[in-house]
Coordinates of C-alpha atoms and ligand atoms in Angstrom, one line a residue:
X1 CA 0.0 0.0 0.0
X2 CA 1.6 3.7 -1.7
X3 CA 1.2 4.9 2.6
X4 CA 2.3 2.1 4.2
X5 CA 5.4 4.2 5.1
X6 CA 3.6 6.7 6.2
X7 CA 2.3 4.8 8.9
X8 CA 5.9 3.7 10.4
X9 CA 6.5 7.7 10.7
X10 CA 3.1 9.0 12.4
X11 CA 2.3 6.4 14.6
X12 CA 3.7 4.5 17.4
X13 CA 3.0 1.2 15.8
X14 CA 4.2 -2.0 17.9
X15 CA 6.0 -4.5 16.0
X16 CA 4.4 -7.3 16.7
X17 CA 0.7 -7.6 17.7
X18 CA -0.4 -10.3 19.9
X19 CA -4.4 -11.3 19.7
X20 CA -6.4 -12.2 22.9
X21 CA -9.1 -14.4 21.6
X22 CA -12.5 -13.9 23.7
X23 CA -14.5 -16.4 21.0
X24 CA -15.0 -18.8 24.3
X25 CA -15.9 -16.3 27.1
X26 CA -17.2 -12.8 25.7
X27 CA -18.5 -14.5 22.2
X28 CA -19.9 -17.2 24.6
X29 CA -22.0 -14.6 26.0
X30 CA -23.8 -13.5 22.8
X31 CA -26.9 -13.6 24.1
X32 CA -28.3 -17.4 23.0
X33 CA -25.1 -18.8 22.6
X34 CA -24.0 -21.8 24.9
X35 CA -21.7 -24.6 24.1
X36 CA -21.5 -27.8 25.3
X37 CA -18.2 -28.8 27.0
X38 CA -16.8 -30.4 24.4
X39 CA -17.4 -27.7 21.5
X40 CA -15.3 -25.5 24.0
X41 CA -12.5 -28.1 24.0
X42 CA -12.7 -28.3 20.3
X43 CA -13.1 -24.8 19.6
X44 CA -9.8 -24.0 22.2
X45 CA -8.3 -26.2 19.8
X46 CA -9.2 -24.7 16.5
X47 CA -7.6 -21.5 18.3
X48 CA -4.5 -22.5 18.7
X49 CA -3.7 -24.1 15.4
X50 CA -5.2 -20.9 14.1
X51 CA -2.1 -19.3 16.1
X52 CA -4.1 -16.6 18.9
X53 CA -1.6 -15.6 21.6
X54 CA -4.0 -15.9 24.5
X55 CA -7.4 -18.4 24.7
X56 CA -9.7 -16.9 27.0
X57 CA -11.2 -19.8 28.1
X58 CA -13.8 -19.0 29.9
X59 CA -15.8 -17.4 32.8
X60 CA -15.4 -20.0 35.6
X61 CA -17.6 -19.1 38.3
X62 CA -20.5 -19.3 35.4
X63 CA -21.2 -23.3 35.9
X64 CA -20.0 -26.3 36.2
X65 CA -19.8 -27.4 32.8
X66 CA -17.7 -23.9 32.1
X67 CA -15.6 -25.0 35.4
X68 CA -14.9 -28.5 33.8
X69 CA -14.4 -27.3 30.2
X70 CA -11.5 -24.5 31.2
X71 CA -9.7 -27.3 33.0
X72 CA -9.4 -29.7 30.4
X73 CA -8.5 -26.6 28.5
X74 CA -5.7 -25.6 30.9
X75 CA -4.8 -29.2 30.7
X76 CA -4.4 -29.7 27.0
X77 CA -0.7 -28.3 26.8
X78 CA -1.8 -25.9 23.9
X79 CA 0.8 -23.6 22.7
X80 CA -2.1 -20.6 23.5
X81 CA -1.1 -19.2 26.9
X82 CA -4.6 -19.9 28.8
X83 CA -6.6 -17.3 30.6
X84 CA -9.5 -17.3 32.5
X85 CA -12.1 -14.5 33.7
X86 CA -12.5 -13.4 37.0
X87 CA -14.1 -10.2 38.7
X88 CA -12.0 -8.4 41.3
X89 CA -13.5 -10.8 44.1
X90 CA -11.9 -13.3 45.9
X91 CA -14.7 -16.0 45.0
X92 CA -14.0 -15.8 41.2
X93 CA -9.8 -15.8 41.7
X94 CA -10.1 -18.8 43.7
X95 CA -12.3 -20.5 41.2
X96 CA -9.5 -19.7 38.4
X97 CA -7.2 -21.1 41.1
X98 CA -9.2 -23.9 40.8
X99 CA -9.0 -24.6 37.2
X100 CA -5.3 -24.5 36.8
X101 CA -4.5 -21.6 33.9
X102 CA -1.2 -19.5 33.7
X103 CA -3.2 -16.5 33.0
X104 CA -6.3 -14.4 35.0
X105 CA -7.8 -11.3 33.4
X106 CA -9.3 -9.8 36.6
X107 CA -11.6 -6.7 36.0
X108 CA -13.7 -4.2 37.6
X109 CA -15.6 -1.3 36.6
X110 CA -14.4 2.3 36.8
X111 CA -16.7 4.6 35.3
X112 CA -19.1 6.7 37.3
X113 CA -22.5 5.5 36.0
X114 CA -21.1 1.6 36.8
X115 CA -20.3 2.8 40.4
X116 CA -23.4 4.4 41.1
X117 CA -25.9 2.3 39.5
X118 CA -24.0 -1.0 39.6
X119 CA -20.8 -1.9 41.9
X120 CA -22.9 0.9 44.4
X121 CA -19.0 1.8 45.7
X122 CA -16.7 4.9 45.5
X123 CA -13.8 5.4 43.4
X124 CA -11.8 4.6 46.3
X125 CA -13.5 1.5 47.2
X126 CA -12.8 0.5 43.6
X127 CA -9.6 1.5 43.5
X128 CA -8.9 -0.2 46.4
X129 CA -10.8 -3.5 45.4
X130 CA -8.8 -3.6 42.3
X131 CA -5.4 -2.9 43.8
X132 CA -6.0 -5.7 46.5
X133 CA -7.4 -8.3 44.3
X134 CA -4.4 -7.8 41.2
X135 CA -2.1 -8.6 44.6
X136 CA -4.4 -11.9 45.7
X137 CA -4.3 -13.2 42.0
X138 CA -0.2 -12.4 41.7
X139 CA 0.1 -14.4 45.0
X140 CA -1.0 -17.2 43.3
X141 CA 1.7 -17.0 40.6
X142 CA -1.0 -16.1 37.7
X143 CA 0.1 -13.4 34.8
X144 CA -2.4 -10.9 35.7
X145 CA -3.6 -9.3 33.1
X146 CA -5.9 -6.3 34.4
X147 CA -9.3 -5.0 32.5
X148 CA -11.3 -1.3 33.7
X149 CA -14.4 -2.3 32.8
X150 CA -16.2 0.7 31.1
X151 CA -12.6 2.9 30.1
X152 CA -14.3 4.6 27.6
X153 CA -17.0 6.3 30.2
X154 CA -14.4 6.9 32.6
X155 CA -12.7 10.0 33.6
X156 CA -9.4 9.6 32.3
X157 CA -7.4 10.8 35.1
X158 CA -9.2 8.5 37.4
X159 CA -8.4 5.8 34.9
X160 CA -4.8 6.3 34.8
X161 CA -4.5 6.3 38.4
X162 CA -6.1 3.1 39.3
X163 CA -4.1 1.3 36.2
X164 CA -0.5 3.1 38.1
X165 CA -1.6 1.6 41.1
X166 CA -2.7 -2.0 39.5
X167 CA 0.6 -1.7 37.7
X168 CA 2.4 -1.3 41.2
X169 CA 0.5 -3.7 42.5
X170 CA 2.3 -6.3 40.1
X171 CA -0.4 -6.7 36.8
X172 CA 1.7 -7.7 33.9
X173 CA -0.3 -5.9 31.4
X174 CA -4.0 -3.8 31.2
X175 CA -6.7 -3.4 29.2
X176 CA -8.9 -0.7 28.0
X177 CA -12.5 -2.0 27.4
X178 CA -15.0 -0.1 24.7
X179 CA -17.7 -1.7 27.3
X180 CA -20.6 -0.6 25.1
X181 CA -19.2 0.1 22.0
X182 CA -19.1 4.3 22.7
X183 CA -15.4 5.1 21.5
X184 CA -14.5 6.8 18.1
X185 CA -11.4 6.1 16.6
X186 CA -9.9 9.2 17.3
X187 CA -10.7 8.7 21.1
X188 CA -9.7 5.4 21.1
X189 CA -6.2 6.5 20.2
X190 CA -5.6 9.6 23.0
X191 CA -6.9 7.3 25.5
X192 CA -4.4 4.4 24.5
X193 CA -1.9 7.3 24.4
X194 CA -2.3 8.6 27.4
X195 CA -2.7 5.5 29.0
X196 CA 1.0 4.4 27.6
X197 CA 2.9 7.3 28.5
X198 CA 1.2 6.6 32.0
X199 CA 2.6 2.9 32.5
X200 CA 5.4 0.3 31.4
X201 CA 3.2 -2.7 30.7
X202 CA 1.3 -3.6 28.1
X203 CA -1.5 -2.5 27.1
X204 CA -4.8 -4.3 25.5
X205 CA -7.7 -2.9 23.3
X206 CA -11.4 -4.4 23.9
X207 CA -13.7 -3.1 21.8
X208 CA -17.4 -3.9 21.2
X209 CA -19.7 -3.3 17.9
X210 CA -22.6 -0.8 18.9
X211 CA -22.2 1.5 16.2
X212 CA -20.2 -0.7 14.1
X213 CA -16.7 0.8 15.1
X214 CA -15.1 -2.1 16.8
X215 CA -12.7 -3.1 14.7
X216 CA -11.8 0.8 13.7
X217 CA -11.2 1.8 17.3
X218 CA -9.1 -1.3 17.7
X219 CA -6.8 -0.6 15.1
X220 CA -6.8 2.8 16.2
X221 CA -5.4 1.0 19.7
X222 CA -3.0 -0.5 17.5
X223 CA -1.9 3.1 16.4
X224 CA -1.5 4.5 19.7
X225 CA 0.5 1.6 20.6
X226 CA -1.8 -0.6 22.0
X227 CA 0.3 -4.3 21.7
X228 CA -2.4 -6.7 22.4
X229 CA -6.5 -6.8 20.6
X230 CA -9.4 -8.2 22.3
X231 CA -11.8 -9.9 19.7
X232 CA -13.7 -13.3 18.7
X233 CA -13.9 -15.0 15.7
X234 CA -17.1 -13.8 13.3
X235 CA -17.1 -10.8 15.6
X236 CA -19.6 -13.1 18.3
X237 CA -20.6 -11.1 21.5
X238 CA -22.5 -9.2 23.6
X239 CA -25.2 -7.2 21.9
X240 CA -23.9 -5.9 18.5
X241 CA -21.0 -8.1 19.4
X242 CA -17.1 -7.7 19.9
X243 CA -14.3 -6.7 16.9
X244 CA -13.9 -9.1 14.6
X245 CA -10.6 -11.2 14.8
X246 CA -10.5 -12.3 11.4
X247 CA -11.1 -8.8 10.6
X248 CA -8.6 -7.1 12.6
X249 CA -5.8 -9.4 11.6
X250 CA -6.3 -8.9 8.0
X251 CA -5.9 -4.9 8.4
X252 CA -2.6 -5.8 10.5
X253 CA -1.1 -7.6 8.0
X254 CA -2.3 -6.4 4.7
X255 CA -3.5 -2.5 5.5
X256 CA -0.8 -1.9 8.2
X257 CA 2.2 -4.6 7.7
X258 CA 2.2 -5.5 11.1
X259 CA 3.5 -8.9 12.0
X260 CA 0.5 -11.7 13.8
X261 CA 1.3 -15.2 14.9
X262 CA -1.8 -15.8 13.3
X263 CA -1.9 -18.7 10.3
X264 CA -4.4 -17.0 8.0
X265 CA -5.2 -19.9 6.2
X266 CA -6.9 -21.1 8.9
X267 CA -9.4 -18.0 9.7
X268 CA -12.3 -19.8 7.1
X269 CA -12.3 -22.9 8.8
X270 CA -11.7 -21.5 11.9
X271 CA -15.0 -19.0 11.1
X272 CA -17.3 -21.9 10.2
X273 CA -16.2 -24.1 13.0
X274 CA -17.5 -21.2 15.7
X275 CA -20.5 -20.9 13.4
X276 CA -21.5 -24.6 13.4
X277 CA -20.8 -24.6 16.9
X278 CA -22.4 -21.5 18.5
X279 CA -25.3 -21.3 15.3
X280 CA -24.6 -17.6 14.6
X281 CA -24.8 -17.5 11.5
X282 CA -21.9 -15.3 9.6
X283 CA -24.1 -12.8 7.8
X284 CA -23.0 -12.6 3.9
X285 CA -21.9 -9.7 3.3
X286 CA -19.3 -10.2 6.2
X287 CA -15.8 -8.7 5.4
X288 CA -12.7 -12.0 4.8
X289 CA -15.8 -14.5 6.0
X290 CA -18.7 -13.8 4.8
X291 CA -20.1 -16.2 1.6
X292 CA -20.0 -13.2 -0.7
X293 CA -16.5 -11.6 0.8
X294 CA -14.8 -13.1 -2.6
X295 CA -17.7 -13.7 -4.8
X296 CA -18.7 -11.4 -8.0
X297 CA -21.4 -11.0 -10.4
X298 CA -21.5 -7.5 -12.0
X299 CA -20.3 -8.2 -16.0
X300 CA -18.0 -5.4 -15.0
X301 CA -16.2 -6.7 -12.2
X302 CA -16.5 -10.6 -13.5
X303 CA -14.4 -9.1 -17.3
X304 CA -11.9 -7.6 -14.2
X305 CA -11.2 -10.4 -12.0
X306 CA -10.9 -12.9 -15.0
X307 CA -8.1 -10.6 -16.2
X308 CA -6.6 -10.1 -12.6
X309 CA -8.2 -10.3 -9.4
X310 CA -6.1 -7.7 -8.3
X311 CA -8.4 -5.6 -10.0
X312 CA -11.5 -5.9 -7.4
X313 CA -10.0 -7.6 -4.8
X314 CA -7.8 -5.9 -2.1
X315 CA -6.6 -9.6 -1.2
X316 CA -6.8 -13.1 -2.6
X317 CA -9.1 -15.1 -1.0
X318 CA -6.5 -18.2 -1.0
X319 CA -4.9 -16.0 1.8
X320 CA -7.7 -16.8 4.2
X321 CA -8.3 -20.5 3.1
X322 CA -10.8 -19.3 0.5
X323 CA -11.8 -19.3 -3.2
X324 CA -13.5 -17.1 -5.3
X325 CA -17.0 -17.0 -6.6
X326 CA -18.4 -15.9 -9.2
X327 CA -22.4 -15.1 -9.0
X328 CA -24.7 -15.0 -11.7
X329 CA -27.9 -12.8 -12.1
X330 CA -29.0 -9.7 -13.9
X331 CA -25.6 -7.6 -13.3
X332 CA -23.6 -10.7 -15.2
X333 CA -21.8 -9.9 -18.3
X334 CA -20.3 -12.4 -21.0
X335 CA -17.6 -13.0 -19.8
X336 CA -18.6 -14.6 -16.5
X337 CA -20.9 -17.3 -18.6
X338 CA -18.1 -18.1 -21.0
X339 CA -16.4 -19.1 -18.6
X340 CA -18.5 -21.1 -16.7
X341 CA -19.8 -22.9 -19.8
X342 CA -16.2 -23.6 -20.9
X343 CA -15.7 -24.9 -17.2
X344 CA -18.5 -27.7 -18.0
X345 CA -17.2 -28.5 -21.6
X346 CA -19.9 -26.4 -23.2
X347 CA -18.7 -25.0 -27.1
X348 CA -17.7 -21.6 -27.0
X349 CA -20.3 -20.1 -29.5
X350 CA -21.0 -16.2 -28.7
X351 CA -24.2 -16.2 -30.2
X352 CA -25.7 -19.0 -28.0
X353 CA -23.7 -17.1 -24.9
X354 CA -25.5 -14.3 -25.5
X355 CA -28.8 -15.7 -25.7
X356 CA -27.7 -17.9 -22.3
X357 CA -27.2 -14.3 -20.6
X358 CA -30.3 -12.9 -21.8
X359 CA -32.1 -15.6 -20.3
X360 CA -30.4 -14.9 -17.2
X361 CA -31.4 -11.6 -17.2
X362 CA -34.6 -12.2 -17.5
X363 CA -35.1 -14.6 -14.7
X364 CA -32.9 -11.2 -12.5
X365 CA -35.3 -9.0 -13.8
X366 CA -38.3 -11.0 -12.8
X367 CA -36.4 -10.8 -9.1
X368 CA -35.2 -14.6 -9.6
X369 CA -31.9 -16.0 -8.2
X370 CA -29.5 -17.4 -10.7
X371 CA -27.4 -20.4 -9.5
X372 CA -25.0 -21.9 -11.6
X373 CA -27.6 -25.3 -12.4
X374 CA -30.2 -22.7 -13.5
X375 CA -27.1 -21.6 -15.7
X376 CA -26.1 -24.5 -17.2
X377 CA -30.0 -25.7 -17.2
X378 CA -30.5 -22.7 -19.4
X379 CA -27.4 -23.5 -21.6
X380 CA -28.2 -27.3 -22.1
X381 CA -31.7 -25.9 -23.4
X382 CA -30.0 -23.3 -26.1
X383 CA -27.1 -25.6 -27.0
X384 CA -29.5 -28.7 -27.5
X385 CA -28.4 -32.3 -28.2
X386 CA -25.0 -30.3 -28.3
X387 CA -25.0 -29.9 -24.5
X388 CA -22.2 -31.8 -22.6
X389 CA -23.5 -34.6 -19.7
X390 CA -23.7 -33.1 -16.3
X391 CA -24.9 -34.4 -13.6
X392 CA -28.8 -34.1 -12.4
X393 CA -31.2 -34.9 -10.0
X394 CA -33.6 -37.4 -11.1
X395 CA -36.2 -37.5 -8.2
X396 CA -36.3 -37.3 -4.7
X397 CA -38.6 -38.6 -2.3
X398 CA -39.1 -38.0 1.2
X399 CA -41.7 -39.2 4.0
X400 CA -41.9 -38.8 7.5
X401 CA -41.9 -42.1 9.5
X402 CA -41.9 -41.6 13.0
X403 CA -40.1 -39.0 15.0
X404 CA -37.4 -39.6 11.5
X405 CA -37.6 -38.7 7.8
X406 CA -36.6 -40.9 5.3
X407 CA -35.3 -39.7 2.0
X408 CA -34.9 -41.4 -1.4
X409 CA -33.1 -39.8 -4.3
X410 CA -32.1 -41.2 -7.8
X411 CA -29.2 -38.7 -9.1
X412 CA -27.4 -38.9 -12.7
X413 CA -24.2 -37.9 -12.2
X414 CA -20.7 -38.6 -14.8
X415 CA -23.1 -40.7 -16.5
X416 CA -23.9 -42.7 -14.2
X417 CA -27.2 -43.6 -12.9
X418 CA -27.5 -44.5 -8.6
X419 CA -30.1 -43.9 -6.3
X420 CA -29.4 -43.6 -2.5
X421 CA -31.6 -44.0 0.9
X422 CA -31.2 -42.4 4.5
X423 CA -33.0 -41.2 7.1
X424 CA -32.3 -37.9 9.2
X425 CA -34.2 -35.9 12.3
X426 CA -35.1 -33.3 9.2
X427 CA -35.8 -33.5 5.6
X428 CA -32.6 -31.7 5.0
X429 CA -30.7 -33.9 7.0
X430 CA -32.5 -37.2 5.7
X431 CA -31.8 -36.3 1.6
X432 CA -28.3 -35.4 2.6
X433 CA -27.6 -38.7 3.7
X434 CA -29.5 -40.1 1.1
X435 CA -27.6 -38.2 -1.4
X436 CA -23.9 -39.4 0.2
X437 CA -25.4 -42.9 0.1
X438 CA -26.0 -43.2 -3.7
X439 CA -22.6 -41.1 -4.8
X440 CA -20.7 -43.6 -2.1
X441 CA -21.5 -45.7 -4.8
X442 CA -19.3 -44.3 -7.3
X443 CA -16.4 -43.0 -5.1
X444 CA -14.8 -42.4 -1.5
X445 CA -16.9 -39.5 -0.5
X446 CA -15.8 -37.5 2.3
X447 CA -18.6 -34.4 3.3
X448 CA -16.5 -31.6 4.8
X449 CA -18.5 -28.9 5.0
X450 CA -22.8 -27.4 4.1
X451 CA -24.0 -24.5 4.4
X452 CA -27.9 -23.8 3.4
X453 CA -29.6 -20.5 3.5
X454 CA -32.9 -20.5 3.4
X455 CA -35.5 -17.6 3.8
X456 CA -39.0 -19.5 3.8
X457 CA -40.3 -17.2 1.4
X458 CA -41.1 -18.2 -1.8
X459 CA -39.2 -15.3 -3.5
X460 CA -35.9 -16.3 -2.0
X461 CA -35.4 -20.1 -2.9
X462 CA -32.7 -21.8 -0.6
X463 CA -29.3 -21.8 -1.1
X464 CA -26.9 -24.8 -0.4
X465 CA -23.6 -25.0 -0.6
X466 CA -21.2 -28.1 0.1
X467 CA -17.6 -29.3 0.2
X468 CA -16.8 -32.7 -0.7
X469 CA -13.3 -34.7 -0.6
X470 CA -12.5 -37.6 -2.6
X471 CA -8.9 -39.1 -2.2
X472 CA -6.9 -35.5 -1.9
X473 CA -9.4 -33.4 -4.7
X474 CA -11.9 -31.2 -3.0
X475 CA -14.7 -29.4 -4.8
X476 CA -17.4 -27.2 -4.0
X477 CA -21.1 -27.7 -5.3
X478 CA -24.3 -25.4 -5.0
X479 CA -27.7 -25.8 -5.1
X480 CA -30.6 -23.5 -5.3
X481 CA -34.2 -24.8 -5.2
X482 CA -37.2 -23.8 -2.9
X483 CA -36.9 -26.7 -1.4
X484 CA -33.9 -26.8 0.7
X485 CA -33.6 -30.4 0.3
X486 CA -33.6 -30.7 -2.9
X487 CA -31.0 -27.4 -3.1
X488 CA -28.8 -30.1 -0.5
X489 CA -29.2 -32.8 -2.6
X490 CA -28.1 -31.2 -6.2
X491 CA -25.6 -29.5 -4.4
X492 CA -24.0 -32.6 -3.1
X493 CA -24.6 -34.2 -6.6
X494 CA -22.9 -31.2 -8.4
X495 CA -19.4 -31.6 -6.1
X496 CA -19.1 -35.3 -6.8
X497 CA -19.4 -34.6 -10.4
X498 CA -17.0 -32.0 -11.1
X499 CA -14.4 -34.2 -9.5
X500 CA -15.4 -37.4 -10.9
X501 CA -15.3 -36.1 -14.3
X502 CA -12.3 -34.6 -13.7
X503 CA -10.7 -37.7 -12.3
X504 CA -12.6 -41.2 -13.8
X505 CA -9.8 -43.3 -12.2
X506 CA -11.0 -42.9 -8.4
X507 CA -13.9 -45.8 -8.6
X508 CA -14.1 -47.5 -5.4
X509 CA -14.8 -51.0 -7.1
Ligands
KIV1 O1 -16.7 -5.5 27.6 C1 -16.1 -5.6 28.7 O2 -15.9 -4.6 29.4 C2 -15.7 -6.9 29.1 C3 -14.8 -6.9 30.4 C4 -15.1 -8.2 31.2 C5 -13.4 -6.8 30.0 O3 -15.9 -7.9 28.5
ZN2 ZN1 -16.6 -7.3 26.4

């Protein structure tokens, strides 16, 4: 970037950023969200392949199950330091006691509407509370790492003084929470300044989402000097929720050149896993995560990123363990449908393109959605007997029996004919299996990922999108019908097909 330099000269940039992951305590608390102990474990995992400095684990004076889950956490040797939440009380430090992490991120509120119409204490009390509890925890040989709650509101003198005394009181580093999301960028970055010319240790940034500034008033941390970030994956937390990690890291590295121990191609699987897990669902438009983050369908912007994606896309989406998409609909151009009919062996005959795309663009106009099978539907209908096999769904068939659905489907697929039967607690989950049934009968199908979107309107039919393996090829494979189901099931059908035809060696039998 022409003012990367720039950058180095103005601000007091740290070298190196270290990320404080909160996915398992504050993105825990989005309201709704509750994992099971295991997903915890699993998710703590996913973390630290994904490289974040610090796991917070967890809130342990919350349940049981959260009591149980941190320590198997703490107990998993994971090269993520381990820290748990405590208030400044003695109650919540021994229960971190209890659970066996290195670190404790002890906190208590400082601003003035907190004391009054919360904590009901003076500053002094607080003061006093914190200093006093940031001694217990240190007596217990934790890294205390020390939060105000509420920074933002509070006066900033008053702030500074109780984070001198924590310092002096032995907390290894502090943290400046955006409690409810109030700060702007610009006074995000005095406070952090003032607050490091105040103190030695480090010092964190914790921002929330209320008016959609988290991740700007973190990065504005950054600027000031701030070394460490508060944020969860997908941006998952209270309310409007926290800054995003996956966002945050990708300004680091690509807007600001700051160095992460973050392995970006991890951050898409990473961001699915928390959505599986927690059910928030990563809205669309999402920036590095979201389904249409690299996906295009303007004619305009299709003609560009066939010539270079550089040309509409800040960042390759390979970088985050992604790949492009391209959309179709009434904004797509010719050069997006050449493609994809070249992709399925189609002829390259401009005149038939052209009347493929004004098909298209009629179904947009109408307010349809275009997926690629209504694509290449529409092209096997212009080009004829000329059209090249694809794959298809023959029928499906699905009854309830019981508390269970049952699903039969009959699929066409590298010219092949198979049917498949399963059963499922939805008719979504009964077609899927019914669909991996009948294409296990043509290869070693591994299902590594769906993702359906469905509206339940009749204007919006539901998307589905899968990933399949078979030996080391992976392919993805959509589907689009009203019936979410059926979207599944050609979905599934599509992704086997593409790599069969592309490999006819990997028969099982
Ligand atoms: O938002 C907040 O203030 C918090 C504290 C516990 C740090 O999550
Ligand atoms: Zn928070």
């Amino acid at each position: 970037m022409a003012w990367q330099k720039l950058l180095q000269t103005e601000y007091h940039l740290p070298h190196r950023v270290y990320l404080f992951d909160t996915t398992l305590r504050d993105g825990e608390q989005t309201p709704g969200a509750a994992l099971k102990p295991q997903d915890k474990i699993r998710l703590a995992e996913a973390l630290d392949q994904l490289g974040v400095d610090i796991i917070e684990a967890g809130f342990p004076r919350v349940s049981k199950g959260e009591m149980e889950a941190i320590k198997e956490i703490a107990r998993m040797g994971l090269g993520s330091k381990i820290c748990v939440l405590a208030r400044c009380d003695k109650g919540d430090i021994d229960a971190a006691i209890d659970v066996g992490s290195e670190w404790i991120h002890v906190f208590i509120a400082t601003s003035d509407i907190h004391l009054k119409y919360k904590l009901m204490m003076s500053r002094e009390q607080v003061l006093e509370r914190a200093v006093s509890m940031v001694e217990y925890a240190k007596s217990h040989g934790f890294t205390v790492h020390f939060s105000a709650e509420d920074a933002t509101r509070t006066d900033l003198p008053f702030l500074i003084k109780v984070f001198q005394e924590v310092e002096k009181a032995g907390a290894d580093s502090l943290d400046i929470p955006d409690t409810v999301g109030t700060a702007i960028p610009h006074i995000m970055k005095r406070i952090v300044a003032e607050v490091k010319k105040a103190v030695k240790i480090p010092v964190a940034v914790h921002c929330h989402d209320d008016f959609g500034l988290a991740v700007a008033n973190s990065l504005a941390g950054v600027e000031a000097g701030a070394e460490i970030v508060h944020a969860t994956i997908n941006g998952i937390g209270e309310r409007a929720g926290n800054a995003s990690l996956e966002e945050i890291v990708a300004a680091l590295k690509f807007l600001y050149g700051l160095e992460t121990n973050i392995r970006f191609e991890k951050i898409y699987e990473t961001s699915r896993l928390v959505e599986k897990l927690t059910g928030i669902t990563v809205p669309k438009n999402k920036a590095v995560v979201g389904d249409n983050a690299f996906a295009h369908e303007s004619g305009i912007h299709v003609h560009g990123v066939l010539g270079s994606p550089l040309t509409y896309e800040p960042v390759m989406p390979e970088n985050f363990g992604r790949r492009r998409r391209i959309v179709y609909g009434k904004h797509s151009g010719i050069h997006g449908v050449e493609a994809l009919l070249r992709e399925y062996g189609f002829n390259i005959e401009r005149e038939k393109i052209g009347r493929v795309l004004s098909l298209i663009k009629e179904i947009g106009d109408s307010g349809g959605k275009v997926s690629e099978e209504t694509v290449l539907n529409i092209a096997d209908q212009v080009y004829g007997s000329k059209s090249p096999e694809r794959s298809k769904v023959l029928g499906l068939r699905i009854a309830k029996a019981d508390s269970e659905y049952e699903a039969f489907c009959d699929i066409s697929i590298a010219g092949e004919q198979v049917k498949g039967g399963g059963s499922g607690k939805t008719a979504v989950l009964a077609s899927l299996s019914a669909v991996l049934d009948a294409v296990r009968k043509l290869a070693d199908v591994e299902l590594l990922d769906v993702k359906i979107y469905s509206t339940h309107d009749d204007r919006h039919p539901a998307e589905a999108e899968v990933e399949v393996l078979v030996k080391d090829v992976k392919a993805v494979g959509r589907g689009l019908d009203i019936d979410p189901a059926k979207a599944v099931v050609s979905a599934v059908t599509s992704a086997v097909h593409q790599i069969l035809v592309s490999q006819s060696s990997i028969r099982v039998s």
